[in-house]
mmCIF file of C-alpha atoms in Angstrom:
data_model
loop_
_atom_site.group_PDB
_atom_site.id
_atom_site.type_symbol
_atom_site.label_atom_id
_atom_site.label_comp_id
_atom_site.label_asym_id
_atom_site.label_seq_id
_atom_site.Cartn_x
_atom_site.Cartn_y
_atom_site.Cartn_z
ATOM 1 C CA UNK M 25 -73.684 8.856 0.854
ATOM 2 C CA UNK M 26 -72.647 12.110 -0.095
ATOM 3 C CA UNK M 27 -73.693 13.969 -3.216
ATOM 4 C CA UNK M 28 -70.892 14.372 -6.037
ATOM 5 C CA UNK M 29 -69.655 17.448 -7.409
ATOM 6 C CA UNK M 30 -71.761 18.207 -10.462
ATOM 7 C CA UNK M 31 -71.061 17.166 -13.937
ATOM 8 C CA UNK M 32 -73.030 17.871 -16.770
ATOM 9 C CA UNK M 33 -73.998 15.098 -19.064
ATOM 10 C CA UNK M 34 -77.017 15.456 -21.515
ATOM 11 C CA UNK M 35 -77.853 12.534 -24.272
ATOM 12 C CA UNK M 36 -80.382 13.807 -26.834
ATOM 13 C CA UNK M 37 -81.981 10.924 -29.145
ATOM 14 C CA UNK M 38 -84.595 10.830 -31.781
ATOM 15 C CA UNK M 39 -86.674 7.969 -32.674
ATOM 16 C CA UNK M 40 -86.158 7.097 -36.484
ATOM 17 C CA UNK M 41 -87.393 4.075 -38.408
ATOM 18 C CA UNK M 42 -84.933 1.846 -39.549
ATOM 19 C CA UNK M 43 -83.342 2.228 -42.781
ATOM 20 C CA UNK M 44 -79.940 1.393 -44.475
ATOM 21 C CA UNK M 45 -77.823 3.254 -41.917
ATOM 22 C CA UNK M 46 -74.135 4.497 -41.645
ATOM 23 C CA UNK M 47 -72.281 3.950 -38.455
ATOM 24 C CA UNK M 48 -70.213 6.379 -37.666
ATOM 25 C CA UNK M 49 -68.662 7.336 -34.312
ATOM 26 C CA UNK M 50 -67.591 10.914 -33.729
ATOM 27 C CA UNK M 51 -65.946 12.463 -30.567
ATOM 28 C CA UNK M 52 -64.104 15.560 -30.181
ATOM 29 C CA UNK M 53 -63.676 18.560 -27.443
ATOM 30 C CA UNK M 54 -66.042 21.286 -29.432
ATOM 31 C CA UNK M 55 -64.812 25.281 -29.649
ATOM 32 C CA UNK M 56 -66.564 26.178 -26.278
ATOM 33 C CA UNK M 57 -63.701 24.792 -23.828
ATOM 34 C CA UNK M 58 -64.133 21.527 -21.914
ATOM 35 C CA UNK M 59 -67.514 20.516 -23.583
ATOM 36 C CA UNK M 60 -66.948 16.839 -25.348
ATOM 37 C CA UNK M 61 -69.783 15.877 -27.812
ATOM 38 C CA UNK M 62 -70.172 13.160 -30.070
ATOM 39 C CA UNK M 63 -72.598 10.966 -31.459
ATOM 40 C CA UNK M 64 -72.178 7.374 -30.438
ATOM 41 C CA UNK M 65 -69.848 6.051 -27.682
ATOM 42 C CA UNK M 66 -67.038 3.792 -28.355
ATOM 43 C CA UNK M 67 -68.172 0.084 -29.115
ATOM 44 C CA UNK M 68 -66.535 -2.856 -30.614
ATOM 45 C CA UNK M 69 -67.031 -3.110 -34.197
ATOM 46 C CA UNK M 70 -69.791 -6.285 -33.904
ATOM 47 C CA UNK M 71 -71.621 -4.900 -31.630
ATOM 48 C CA UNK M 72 -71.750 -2.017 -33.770
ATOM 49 C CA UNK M 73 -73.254 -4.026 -36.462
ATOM 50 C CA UNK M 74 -75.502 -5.999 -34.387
ATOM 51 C CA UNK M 75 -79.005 -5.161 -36.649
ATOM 52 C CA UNK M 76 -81.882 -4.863 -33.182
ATOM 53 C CA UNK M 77 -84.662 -6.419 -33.148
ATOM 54 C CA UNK M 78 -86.538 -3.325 -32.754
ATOM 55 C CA UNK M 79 -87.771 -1.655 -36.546
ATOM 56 C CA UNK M 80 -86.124 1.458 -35.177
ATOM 57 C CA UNK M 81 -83.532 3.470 -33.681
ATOM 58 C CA UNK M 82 -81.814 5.929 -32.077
ATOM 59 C CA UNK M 83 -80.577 9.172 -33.740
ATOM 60 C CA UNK M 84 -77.704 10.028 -31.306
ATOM 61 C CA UNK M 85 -75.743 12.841 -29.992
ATOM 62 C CA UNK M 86 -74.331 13.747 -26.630
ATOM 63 C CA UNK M 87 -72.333 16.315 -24.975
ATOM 64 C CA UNK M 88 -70.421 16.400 -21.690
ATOM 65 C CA UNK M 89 -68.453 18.735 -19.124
ATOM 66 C CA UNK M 90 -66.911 18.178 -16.002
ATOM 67 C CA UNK M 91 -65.484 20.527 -13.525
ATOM 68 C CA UNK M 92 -62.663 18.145 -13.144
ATOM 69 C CA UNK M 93 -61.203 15.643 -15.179
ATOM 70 C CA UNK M 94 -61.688 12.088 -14.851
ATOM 71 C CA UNK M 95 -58.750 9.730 -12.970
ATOM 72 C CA UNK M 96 -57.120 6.736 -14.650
ATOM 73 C CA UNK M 97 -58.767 3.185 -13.308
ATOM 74 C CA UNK M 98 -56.132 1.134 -11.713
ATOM 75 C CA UNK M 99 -54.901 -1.974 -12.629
ATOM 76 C CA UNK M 100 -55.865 -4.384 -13.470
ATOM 77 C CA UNK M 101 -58.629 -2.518 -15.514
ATOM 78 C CA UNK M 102 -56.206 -0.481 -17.222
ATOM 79 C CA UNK M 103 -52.854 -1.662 -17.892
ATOM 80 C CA UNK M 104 -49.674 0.332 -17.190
ATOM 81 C CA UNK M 105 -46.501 0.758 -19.158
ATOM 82 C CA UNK M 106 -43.361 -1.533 -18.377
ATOM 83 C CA UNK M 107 -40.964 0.413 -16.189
ATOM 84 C CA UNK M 108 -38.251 -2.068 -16.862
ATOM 85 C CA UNK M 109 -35.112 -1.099 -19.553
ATOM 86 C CA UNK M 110 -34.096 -4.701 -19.110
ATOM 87 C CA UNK M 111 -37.493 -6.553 -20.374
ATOM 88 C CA UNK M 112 -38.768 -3.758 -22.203
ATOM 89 C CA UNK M 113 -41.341 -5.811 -24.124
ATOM 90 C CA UNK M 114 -42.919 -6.991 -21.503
ATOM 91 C CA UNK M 115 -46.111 -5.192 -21.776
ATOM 92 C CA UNK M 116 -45.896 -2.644 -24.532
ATOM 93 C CA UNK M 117 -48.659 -4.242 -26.629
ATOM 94 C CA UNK M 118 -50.940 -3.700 -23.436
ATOM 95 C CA UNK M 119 -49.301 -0.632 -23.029
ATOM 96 C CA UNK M 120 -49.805 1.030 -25.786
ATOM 97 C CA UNK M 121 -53.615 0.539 -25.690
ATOM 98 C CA UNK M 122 -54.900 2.785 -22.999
ATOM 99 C CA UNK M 123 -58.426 1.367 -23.502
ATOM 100 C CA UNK M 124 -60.028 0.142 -20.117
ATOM 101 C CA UNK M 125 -60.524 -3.712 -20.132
ATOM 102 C CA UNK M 126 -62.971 -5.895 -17.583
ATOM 103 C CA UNK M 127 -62.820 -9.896 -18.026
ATOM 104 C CA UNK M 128 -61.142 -9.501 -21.577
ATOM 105 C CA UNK M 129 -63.590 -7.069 -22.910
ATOM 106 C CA UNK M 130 -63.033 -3.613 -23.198
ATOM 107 C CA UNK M 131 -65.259 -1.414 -21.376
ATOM 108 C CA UNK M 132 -68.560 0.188 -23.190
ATOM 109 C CA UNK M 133 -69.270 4.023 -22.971
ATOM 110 C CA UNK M 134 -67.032 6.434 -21.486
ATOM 111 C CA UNK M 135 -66.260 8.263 -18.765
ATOM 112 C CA UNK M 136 -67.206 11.839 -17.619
ATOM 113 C CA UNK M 137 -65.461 13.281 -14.634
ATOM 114 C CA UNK M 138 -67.048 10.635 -12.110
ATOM 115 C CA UNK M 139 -69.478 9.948 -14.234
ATOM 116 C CA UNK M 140 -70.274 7.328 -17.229
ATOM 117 C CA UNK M 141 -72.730 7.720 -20.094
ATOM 118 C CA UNK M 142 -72.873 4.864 -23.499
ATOM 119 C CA UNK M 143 -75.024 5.625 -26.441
ATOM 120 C CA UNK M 144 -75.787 3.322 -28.884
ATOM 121 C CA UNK M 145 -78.659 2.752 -31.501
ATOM 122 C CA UNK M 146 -81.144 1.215 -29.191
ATOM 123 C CA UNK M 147 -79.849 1.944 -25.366
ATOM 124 C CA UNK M 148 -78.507 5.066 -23.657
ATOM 125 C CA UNK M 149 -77.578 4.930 -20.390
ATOM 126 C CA UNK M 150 -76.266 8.006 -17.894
ATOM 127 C CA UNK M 151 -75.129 6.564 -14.291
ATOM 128 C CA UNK M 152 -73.759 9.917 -11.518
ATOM 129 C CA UNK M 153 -70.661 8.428 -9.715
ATOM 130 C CA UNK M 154 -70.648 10.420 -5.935
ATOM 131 C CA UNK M 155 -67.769 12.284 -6.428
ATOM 132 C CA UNK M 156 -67.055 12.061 -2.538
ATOM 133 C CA UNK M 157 -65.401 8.693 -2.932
ATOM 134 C CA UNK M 158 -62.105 10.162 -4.483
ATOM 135 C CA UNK M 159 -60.770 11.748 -0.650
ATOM 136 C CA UNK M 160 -61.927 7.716 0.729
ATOM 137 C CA UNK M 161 -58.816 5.087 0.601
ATOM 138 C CA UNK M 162 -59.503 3.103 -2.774
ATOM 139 C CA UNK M 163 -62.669 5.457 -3.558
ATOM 140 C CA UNK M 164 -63.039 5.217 -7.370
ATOM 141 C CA UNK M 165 -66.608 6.350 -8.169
ATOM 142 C CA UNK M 166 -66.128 6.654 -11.973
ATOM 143 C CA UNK M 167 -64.868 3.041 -11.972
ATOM 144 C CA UNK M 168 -68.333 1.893 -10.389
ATOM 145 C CA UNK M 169 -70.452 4.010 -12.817
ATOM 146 C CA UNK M 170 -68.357 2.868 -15.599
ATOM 147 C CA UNK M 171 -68.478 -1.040 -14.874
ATOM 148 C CA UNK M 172 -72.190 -0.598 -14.159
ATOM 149 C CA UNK M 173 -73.192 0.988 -17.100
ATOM 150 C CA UNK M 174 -70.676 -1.294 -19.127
ATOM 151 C CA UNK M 175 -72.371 -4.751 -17.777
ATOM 152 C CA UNK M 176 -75.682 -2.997 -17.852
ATOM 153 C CA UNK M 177 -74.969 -2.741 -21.727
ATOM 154 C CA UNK M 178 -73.909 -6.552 -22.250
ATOM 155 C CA UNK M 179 -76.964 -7.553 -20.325
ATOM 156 C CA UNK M 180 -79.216 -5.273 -23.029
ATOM 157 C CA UNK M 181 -76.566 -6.456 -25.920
ATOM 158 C CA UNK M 182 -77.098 -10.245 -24.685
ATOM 159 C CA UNK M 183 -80.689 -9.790 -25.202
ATOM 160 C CA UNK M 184 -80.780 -8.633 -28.607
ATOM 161 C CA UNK M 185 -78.903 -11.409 -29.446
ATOM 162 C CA UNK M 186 -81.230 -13.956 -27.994
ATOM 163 C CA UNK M 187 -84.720 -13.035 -28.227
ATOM 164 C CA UNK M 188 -84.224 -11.601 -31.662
ATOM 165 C CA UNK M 189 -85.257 -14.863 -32.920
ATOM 166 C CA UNK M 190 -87.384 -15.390 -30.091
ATOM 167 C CA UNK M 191 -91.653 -14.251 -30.286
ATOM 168 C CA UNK M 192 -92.498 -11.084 -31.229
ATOM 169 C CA UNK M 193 -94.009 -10.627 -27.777
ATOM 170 C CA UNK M 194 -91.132 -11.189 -25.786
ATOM 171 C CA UNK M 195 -90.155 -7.806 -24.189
ATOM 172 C CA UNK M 196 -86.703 -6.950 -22.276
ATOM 173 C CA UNK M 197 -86.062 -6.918 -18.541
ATOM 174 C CA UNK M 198 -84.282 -3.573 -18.085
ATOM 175 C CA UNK M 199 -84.240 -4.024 -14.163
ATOM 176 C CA UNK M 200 -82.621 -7.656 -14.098
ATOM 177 C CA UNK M 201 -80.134 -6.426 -16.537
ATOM 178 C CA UNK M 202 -79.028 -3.764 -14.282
ATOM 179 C CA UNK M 203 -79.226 -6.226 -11.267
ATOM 180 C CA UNK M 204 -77.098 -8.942 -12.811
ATOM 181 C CA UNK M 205 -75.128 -5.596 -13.924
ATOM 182 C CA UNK M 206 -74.925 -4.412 -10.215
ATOM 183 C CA UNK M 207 -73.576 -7.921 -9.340
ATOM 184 C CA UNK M 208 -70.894 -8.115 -11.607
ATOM 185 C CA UNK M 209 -69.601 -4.779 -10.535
ATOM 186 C CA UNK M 210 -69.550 -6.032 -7.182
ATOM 187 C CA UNK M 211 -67.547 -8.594 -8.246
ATOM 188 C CA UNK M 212 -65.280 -7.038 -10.173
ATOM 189 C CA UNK M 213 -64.331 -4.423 -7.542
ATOM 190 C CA UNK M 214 -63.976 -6.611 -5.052
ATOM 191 C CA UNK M 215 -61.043 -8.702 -6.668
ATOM 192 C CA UNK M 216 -58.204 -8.808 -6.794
ATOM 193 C CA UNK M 217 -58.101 -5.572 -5.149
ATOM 194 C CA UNK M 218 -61.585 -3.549 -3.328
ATOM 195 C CA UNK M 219 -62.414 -0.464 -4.599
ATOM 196 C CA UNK M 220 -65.027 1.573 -3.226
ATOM 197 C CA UNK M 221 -67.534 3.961 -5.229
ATOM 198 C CA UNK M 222 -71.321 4.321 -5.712
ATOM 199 C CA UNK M 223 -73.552 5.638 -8.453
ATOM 200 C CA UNK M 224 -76.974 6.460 -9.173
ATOM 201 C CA UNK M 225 -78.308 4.749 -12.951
ATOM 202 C CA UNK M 226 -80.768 5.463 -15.637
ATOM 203 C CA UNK M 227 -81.190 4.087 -18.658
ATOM 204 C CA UNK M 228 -83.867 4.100 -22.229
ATOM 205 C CA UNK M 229 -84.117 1.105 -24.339
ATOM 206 C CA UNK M 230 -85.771 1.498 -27.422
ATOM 207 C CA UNK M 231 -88.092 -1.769 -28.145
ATOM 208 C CA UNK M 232 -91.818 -1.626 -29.898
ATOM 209 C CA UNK M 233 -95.201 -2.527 -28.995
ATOM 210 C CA UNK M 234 -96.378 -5.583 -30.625
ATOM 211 C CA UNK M 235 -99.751 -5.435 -29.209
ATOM 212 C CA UNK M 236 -100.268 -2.403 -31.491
ATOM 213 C CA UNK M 237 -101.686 -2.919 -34.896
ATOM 214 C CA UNK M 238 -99.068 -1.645 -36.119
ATOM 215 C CA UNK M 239 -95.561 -1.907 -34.899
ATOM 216 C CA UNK M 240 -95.037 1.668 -32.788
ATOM 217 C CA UNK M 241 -91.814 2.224 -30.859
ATOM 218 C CA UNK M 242 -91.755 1.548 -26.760
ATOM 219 C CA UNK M 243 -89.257 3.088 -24.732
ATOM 220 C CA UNK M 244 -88.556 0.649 -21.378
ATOM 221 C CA UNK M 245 -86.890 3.490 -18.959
ATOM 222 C CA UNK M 246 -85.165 2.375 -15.391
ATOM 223 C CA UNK M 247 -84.222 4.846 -12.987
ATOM 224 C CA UNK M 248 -82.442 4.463 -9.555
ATOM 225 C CA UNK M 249 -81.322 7.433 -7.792
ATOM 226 C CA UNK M 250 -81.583 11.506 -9.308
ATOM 227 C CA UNK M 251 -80.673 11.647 -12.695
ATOM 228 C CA UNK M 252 -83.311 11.953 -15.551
ATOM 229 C CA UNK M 253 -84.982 10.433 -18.479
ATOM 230 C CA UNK M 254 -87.131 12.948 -20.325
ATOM 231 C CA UNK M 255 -89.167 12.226 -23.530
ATOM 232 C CA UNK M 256 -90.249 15.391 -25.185
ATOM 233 C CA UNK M 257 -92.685 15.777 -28.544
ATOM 234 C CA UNK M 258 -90.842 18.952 -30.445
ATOM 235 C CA UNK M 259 -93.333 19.921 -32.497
ATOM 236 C CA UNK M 260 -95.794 20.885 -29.742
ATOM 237 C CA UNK M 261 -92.785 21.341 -26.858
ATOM 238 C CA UNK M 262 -94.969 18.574 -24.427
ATOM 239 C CA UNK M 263 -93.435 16.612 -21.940
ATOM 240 C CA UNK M 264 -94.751 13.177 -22.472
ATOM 241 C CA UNK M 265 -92.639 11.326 -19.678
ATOM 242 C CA UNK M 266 -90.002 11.847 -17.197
ATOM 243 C CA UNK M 267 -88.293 10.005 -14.499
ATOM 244 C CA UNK M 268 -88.977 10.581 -10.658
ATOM 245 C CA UNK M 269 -86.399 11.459 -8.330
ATOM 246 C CA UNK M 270 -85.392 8.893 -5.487
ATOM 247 C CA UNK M 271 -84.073 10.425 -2.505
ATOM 248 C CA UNK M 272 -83.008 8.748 0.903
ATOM 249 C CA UNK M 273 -82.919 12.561 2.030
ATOM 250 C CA UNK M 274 -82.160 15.970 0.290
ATOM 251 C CA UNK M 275 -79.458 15.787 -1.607
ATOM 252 C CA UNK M 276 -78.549 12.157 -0.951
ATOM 253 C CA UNK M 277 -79.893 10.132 -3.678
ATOM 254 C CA UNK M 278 -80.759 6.493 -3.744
ATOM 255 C CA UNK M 279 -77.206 5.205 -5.505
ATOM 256 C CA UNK M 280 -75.962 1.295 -5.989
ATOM 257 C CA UNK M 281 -72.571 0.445 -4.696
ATOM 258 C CA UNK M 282 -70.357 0.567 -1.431
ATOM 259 C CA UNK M 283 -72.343 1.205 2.032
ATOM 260 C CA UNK M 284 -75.676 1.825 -0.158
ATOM 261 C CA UNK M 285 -78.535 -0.502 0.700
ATOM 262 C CA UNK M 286 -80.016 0.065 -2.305
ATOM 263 C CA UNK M 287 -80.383 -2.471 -5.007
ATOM 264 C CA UNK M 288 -81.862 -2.683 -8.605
ATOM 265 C CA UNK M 289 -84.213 -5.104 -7.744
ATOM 266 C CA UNK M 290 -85.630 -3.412 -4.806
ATOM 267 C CA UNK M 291 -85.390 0.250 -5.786
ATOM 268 C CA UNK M 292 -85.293 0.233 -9.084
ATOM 269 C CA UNK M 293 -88.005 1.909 -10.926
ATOM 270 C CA UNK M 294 -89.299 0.950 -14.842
ATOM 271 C CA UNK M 295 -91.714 2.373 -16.796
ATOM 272 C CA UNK M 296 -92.969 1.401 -20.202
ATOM 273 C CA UNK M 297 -93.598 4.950 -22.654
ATOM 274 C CA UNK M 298 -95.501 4.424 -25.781
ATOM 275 C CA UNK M 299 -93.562 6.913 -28.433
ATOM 276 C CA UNK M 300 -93.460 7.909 -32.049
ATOM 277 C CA UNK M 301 -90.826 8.650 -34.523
ATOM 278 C CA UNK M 302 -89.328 12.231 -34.282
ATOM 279 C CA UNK M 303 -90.085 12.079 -30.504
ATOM 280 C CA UNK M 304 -86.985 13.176 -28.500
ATOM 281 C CA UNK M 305 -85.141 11.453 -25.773
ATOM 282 C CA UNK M 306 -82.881 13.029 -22.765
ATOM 283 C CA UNK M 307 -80.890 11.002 -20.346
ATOM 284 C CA UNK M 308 -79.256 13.486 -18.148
ATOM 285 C CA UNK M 309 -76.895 13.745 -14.812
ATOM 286 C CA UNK M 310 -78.468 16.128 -11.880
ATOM 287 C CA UNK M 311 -75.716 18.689 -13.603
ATOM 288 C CA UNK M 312 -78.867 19.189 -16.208
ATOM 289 C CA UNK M 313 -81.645 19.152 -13.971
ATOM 290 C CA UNK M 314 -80.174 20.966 -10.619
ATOM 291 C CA UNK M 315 -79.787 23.662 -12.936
ATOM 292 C CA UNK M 316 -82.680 23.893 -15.627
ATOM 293 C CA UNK M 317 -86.508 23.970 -15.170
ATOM 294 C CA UNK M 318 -88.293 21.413 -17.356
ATOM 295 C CA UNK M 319 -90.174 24.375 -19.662
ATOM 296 C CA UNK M 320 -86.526 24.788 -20.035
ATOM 297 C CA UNK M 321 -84.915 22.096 -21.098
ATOM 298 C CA UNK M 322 -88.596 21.532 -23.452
ATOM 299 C CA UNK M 323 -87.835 24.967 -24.899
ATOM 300 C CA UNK M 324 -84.063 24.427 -25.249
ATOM 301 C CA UNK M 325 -84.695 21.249 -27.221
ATOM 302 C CA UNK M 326 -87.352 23.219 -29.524
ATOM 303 C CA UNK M 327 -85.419 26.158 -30.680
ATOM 304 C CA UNK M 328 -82.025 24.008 -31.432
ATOM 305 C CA UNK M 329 -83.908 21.353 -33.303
ATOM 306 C CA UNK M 330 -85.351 24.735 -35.493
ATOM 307 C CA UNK M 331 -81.886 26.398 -35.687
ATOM 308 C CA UNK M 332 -80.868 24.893 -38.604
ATOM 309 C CA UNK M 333 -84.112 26.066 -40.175
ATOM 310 C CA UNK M 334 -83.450 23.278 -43.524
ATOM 311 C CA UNK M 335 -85.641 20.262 -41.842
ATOM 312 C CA UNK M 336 -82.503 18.350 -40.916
ATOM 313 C CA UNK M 337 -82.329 17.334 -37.411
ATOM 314 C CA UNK M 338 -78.626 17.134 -35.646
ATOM 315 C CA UNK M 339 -78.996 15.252 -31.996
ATOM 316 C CA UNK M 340 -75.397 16.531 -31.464
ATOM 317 C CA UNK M 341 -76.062 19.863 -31.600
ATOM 318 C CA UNK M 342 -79.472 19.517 -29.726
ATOM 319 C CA UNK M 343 -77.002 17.964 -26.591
ATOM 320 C CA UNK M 344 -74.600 20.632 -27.095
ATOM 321 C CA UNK M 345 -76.912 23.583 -26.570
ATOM 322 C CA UNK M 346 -78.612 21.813 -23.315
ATOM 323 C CA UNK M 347 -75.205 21.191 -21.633
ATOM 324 C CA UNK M 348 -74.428 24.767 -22.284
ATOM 325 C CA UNK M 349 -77.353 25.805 -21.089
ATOM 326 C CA UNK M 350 -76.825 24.281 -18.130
ATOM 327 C CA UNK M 351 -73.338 25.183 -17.797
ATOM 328 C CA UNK M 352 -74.087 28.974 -17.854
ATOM 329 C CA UNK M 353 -76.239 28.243 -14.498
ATOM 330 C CA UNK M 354 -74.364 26.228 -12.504
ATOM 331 C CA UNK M 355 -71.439 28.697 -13.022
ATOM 332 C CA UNK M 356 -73.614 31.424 -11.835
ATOM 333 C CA UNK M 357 -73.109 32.508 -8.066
ATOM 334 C CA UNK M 358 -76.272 34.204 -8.339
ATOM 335 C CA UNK M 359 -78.725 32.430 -11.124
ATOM 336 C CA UNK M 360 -81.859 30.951 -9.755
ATOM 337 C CA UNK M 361 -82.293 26.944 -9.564
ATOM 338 C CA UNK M 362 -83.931 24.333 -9.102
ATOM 339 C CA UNK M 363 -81.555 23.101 -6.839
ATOM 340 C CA UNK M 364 -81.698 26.464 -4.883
ATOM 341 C CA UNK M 365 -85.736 26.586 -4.761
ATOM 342 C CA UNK M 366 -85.294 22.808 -3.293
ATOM 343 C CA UNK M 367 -82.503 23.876 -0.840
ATOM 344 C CA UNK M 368 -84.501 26.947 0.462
ATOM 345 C CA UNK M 369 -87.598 23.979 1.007
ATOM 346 C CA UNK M 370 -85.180 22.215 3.356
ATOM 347 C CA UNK M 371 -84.698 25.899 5.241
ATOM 348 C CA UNK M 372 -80.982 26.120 3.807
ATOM 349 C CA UNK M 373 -79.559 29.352 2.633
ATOM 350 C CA UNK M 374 -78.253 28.755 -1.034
ATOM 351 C CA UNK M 375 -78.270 30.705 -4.332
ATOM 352 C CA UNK M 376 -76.867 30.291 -7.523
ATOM 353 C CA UNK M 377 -76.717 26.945 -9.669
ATOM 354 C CA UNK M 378 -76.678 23.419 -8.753
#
């Protein structure tokens, strides 16, 4: 279980209280070269009206870079143009819509080199394909982090949908989501044709505390493998919460999939983290934290959030400044690490970024 080339992925959320709200979905490549940002992933339109049960949301951005780009899925999750001239109709409706599709749906979030993130108003979720898998016959680790993360979200969807209406004590289940999530992957990449990949997962879902005496925001967070959830308080630059890393050995992190004997629902780590509005969320890929110190990414989130010096708060540009940040590191042959300081601890020779 090899680790995967790095990829940056950083999703920066606030916690607001709910209000008449806009939805909007942005994405574009910004000016610095290969960085994609945007504010909400890709979502069908009634799931992007789906009001949560939760009194609060999400204020979204995220940014991503890979060092390479991402490969198509196969068939049958994404469908290929006819290459007949004599039935040329034959699939240019599916043709012509280069969307991914599982089981008639099309697939949530999006995909970042091997990697997947989805951000919506009351989950985030940033899975780290191995990026190994693409020299193994029918490797595909961005399909697995993709699927995972996509059936992950319909689990987390599914529940809005049903305990909305339910007692105001019932809570969500992040951990049988992403089991039932894990499952379905399995499934899915295992017919009609096998493809092979593994991924490590974390997730945030935004819920409240009912026990309170007065409804507060709860954050459930699961983690499986190295990537990172962070929850940092701006004003004051404290780190009220983060994830720990799981490790089978150094630099082979626990990861679901092909091979791996890890499972959610043995491995799987979920912690409950009382917040409050204007706290800040990170989900983030080891392409963040192999490369930044935690007073770093604290003190990158702090002076963005103050650049625009007018009280407004833009999660976008909070994500963008991390990922470069990052970036500037892991390009560096000779910038000090995290990743290097725990390299040198296992007695191997290694400078520069993660």
């Amino acid at each position: 279980m090899p680790r995967c080339i790095p990829v940056t992925a950083s999703l920066s959320v606030s916690i607001r209280r709910s209000t008449q709200q806009l939805y909007l979905q942005r994405r574009w490549v910004s000016s610095d070269s290969l960085i994609s940002q945007g504010t909400k992933t890709p979502s069908p339109p009634a799931v992007s009206g789906l009001k949560p049960k939760t009194p609060y949301y999400f204020d979204t951005g995220y940014a991503l870079y890979a060092k390479r780009p991402s490969r198509p899925f196969p068939p049958p999750f994404l469908s290929i143009p006819s290459g007949s001239f004599s039935d040329p109709l034959s699939t240019h409706n599916k043709s012509r819509d280069r969307r991914p599709y599982v089981n008639g749906e099309v697939i949530r979030g999006i995909t970042n080199g091997d990697d997947a993130v989805l951000v919506s108003e009351n989950f985030i979720g940033a899975n780290d394909g191995v990026g190994a898998w693409a020299q193994k016959p029918r490797g595909h680790a961005a399909l697995w982090s993709r699927l995972i993360l996509h059936f992950w979200a319909l689990e987390a969807e599914r529940d809005s949908k049903v305990t909305s209406t339910a007692a105001s004590s019932s809570q969500p289940d992040p951990i049988a989501y992403l089991q039932t999530a894990y499952e379905r992957t399995v499934e899915a990449t295992s017919t009609p044709s096998e493809w092979k990949g593994t991924t490590t997962a974390c997730g945030a879902q935004l819920h409240h505390n009912s026990d309170e005496p007065t409804t507060e925001p709860m954050l459930f967070v699961t983690n499986l493998g190295d990537s990172q959830v962070m929850v940092i308080r701006p004003q004051s630059q404290d780190i009220l919460y983060k994830t720990t890393e799981q490790w089978h050995w150094f630099d082979c992190p626990r990861q679901l999939g092909t091979n791996s004997p890890d499972t959610p629902r043995a491995n799987a780590v979920m912690d409950k983290v009382n917040i409050r509005e204007g706290d800040v969320v990170l989900a983030m890929s080891d392409g963040v934290v192999d490369n930044l110190w935690e007073h770093e990414i604290s003190q990158s989130v702090h002076d963005s959030m103050q650049d625009r010096g007018n009280g407004s708060v833009d999660m976008l540009h909070v994500a963008g400044e991390l990922v470069r940040a990052a970036r500037k590191i892991a390009e560096d042959p000779y910038a000090e690490s995290p990743f290097m300081e725990r390299a040198i601890e296992e007695g191997l020779a290694m400078e520069g970024g993660g």
